[in-house]
XYZ file of N, CA and C in Angstrom:
255
model
N 0.956 -1.041 0.071
C -0.091 0.097 0.068
C 0.751 1.510 -0.071
N 0.683 1.974 -0.715
C 1.230 3.311 -0.712
C 0.748 4.450 0.197
N 1.750 5.590 0.603
C 1.405 6.664 1.351
C 0.266 7.084 1.194
N -0.256 7.169 -0.080
C -1.693 7.378 -0.507
C -2.724 6.703 -0.369
N -2.636 5.261 0.322
C -3.383 4.264 0.436
C -3.820 3.598 -0.966
N -2.820 3.538 -1.789
C -3.106 2.857 -3.157
C -2.613 1.629 -3.107
N -3.440 0.367 -3.199
C -2.909 -0.954 -3.270
C -1.779 -1.271 -4.834
N -1.084 -1.824 -4.644
C -0.327 -2.181 -5.640
C -0.083 -4.088 -5.729
N -0.683 -4.202 -6.686
C -0.643 -5.769 -6.778
C -1.587 -6.540 -6.520
N -1.301 -7.736 -6.430
C -2.432 -8.663 -5.763
C -2.131 -8.907 -4.536
N -2.858 -9.704 -3.510
C -2.390 -10.249 -2.595
C -1.240 -11.289 -2.591
N -1.552 -12.050 -3.589
C -0.449 -13.098 -3.589
C 0.975 -12.690 -3.869
N 0.917 -11.092 -4.054
C 2.089 -11.045 -4.424
C 2.783 -9.881 -2.969
N 2.186 -9.965 -2.023
C 2.281 -9.274 -0.851
C 3.800 -9.947 -0.072
N 4.454 -9.095 0.612
C 5.467 -9.579 1.289
C 5.645 -9.089 2.695
N 6.144 -9.602 3.589
C 6.216 -8.872 4.882
C 6.899 -7.839 5.263
N 6.873 -7.146 6.357
C 7.888 -6.028 6.552
C 9.330 -6.267 6.507
N 9.326 -7.491 7.261
C 10.800 -7.964 7.529
C 11.250 -8.193 6.013
N 10.358 -8.890 5.083
C 11.057 -9.188 3.686
C 11.641 -7.790 3.073
N 10.602 -6.838 3.097
C 10.872 -5.598 2.564
C 11.899 -5.028 2.978
N 12.291 -4.683 4.315
C 13.854 -4.373 4.748
C 14.703 -5.235 4.187
N 14.765 -6.508 4.174
C 15.885 -7.113 3.537
C 15.851 -6.919 2.352
N 14.932 -6.778 1.332
C 15.258 -6.520 0.109
C 15.773 -5.190 -0.347
N 16.077 -4.060 0.821
C 16.349 -2.969 0.914
C 17.531 -2.755 1.198
N 18.143 -4.007 2.067
C 19.361 -3.943 2.610
C 20.482 -5.056 2.103
N 20.363 -6.091 2.790
C 20.981 -7.084 2.576
C 21.116 -7.688 1.013
N 19.743 -8.225 1.011
C 19.410 -8.529 -0.885
C 20.349 -7.352 -1.894
N 19.733 -6.314 -1.305
C 20.337 -5.441 -2.431
C 21.698 -5.303 -2.317
N 22.611 -5.204 -1.266
C 23.788 -5.278 -1.429
C 24.258 -6.719 -1.972
N 23.556 -7.905 -1.920
C 24.042 -8.921 -2.747
C 23.922 -9.076 -4.138
N 22.709 -8.390 -4.323
C 22.354 -7.878 -5.873
C 23.592 -7.122 -6.628
N 24.257 -6.165 -5.581
C 25.274 -5.435 -6.281
C 26.608 -6.006 -6.046
N 26.605 -7.208 -5.516
C 27.958 -8.026 -5.316
C 28.751 -7.289 -3.908
N 27.960 -6.498 -3.135
C 28.457 -5.693 -2.224
C 28.202 -5.847 -0.759
N 27.902 -7.626 -0.456
C 27.252 -7.991 0.848
C 28.651 -7.932 1.681
N 29.660 -7.883 1.112
C 30.958 -7.759 2.174
C 31.132 -6.718 2.854
N 30.641 -5.457 2.267
C 30.635 -4.580 3.192
C 29.607 -3.540 3.241
N 28.571 -4.202 2.768
C 26.899 -3.386 3.078
C 26.057 -4.408 3.163
N 25.063 -3.784 3.738
C 23.719 -4.309 3.877
C 23.551 -4.866 5.043
N 24.118 -5.035 6.109
C 23.885 -5.464 7.476
C 25.024 -4.698 8.372
N 24.453 -4.378 9.517
C 25.414 -3.804 10.469
C 26.391 -5.026 11.002
N 27.280 -5.147 11.022
C 28.439 -6.099 11.212
C 29.628 -5.537 11.308
N 30.610 -5.911 12.237
C 31.745 -5.420 12.207
C 32.720 -5.212 10.782
N 33.361 -4.304 10.579
C 34.105 -4.475 9.645
C 33.360 -3.924 8.284
N 31.874 -3.960 8.080
C 31.139 -3.387 7.310
C 31.335 -1.605 7.459
N 30.566 -1.220 6.105
C 30.575 0.749 6.229
C 29.272 0.723 7.301
N 29.311 1.678 8.383
C 28.324 1.866 9.184
C 27.472 2.980 8.605
N 26.316 2.543 7.276
C 25.521 2.948 6.913
C 24.290 2.679 7.139
N 23.404 3.681 8.189
C 21.946 3.143 8.526
C 21.424 4.267 9.017
N 19.807 4.296 9.447
C 19.033 5.341 9.515
C 18.421 4.650 11.156
N 18.048 5.842 11.674
C 17.611 5.612 13.134
C 16.194 6.382 12.758
N 15.044 5.382 13.025
C 13.657 5.670 12.973
C 12.895 5.918 14.190
N 11.916 6.752 13.872
C 11.332 7.009 15.281
C 10.302 5.819 15.870
N 10.412 4.855 15.439
C 9.195 3.394 15.624
C 9.758 2.427 14.801
N 9.680 1.081 15.852
C 10.275 -0.101 15.240
C 9.304 -0.779 13.971
N 9.494 -0.261 12.431
C 9.058 -0.431 11.494
C 8.614 -1.884 10.991
N 9.051 -2.980 11.925
C 8.546 -4.218 12.219
C 7.601 -4.211 12.810
N 7.138 -3.943 13.768
C 6.122 -3.792 14.704
C 5.006 -2.633 14.511
N 4.799 -1.849 13.871
C 4.310 -0.677 13.699
C 2.840 -0.987 12.836
N 1.718 -0.924 13.167
C 0.564 -1.381 12.287
C 0.957 -0.562 10.302
N 0.740 -1.685 9.514
C 0.833 -1.027 8.089
C 0.418 0.587 7.632
N -0.781 0.789 8.291
C -1.432 2.044 7.946
C -0.718 3.209 8.946
N 0.392 2.803 9.694
C 0.941 3.845 10.232
C 2.294 4.116 9.741
N 2.671 3.339 8.967
C 4.171 3.263 8.584
C 4.626 4.809 7.955
N 3.563 5.346 7.328
C 4.203 6.755 6.800
C 4.500 7.593 7.645
N 3.814 7.583 8.790
C 4.273 8.794 10.088
C 5.641 8.456 10.504
N 6.110 7.373 10.037
C 7.543 7.086 10.811
C 8.572 7.998 10.382
N 9.431 8.705 11.206
C 10.343 9.594 10.977
C 11.650 8.969 10.745
N 12.314 9.786 10.446
C 14.149 9.517 10.171
C 14.522 10.575 10.736
N 15.178 9.963 12.228
C 15.671 10.499 13.419
C 17.446 10.816 13.067
N 17.944 10.221 12.516
C 19.244 10.075 12.060
C 19.550 9.312 10.885
N 20.679 9.707 10.123
C 21.394 9.101 9.112
C 22.761 9.214 9.128
N 23.419 8.039 9.136
C 24.742 7.629 9.500
C 25.562 6.699 8.270
N 26.363 7.651 7.587
C 27.223 7.095 6.565
C 28.502 7.117 6.952
N 29.128 6.064 6.473
C 30.417 5.451 7.110
C 30.603 5.811 8.431
N 29.698 5.585 9.105
C 30.085 5.825 10.603
C 29.633 7.328 11.048
N 29.388 8.021 10.199
C 29.228 9.344 10.624
C 28.065 10.203 10.495
N 27.453 11.091 11.571
C 26.092 11.065 11.150
C 25.679 12.403 10.231
N 25.192 12.220 9.213
C 24.761 13.416 8.145
C 23.608 13.918 7.874
N 22.840 13.450 9.103
C 21.375 14.162 9.094
C 21.108 13.774 10.908
N 20.521 14.770 11.091
C 20.028 14.629 12.529
C 18.411 15.594 12.549
N 17.392 14.921 12.804
C 16.385 15.429 12.738
C 16.286 16.771 13.660
N 15.678 18.042 13.025
C 15.761 19.383 14.058
C 15.360 19.444 15.402
N 14.405 18.185 15.594
C 14.064 18.778 17.269
C 15.115 18.035 18.022
N 15.892 17.148 17.448
C 17.053 16.680 17.952
C 18.265 17.505 18.453
């Protein structure tokens, strides 16, 4: 479901939030051949990640769009912090 509430595809194409997260992280790194340095938080890999305002694996689907990015970290350095912080 998009932020505007539009359903994309049929029910047999639905994936779980965990599958969506993996698709954007470790699976994407694997597709690029970069799983040795990207895609998961493991010692020795680049520290690229975001800190979100809520646990996107637990929040109800209809509330996902309200999730805010609190921090963005690239290469271990904070490159964005939400103004309220």
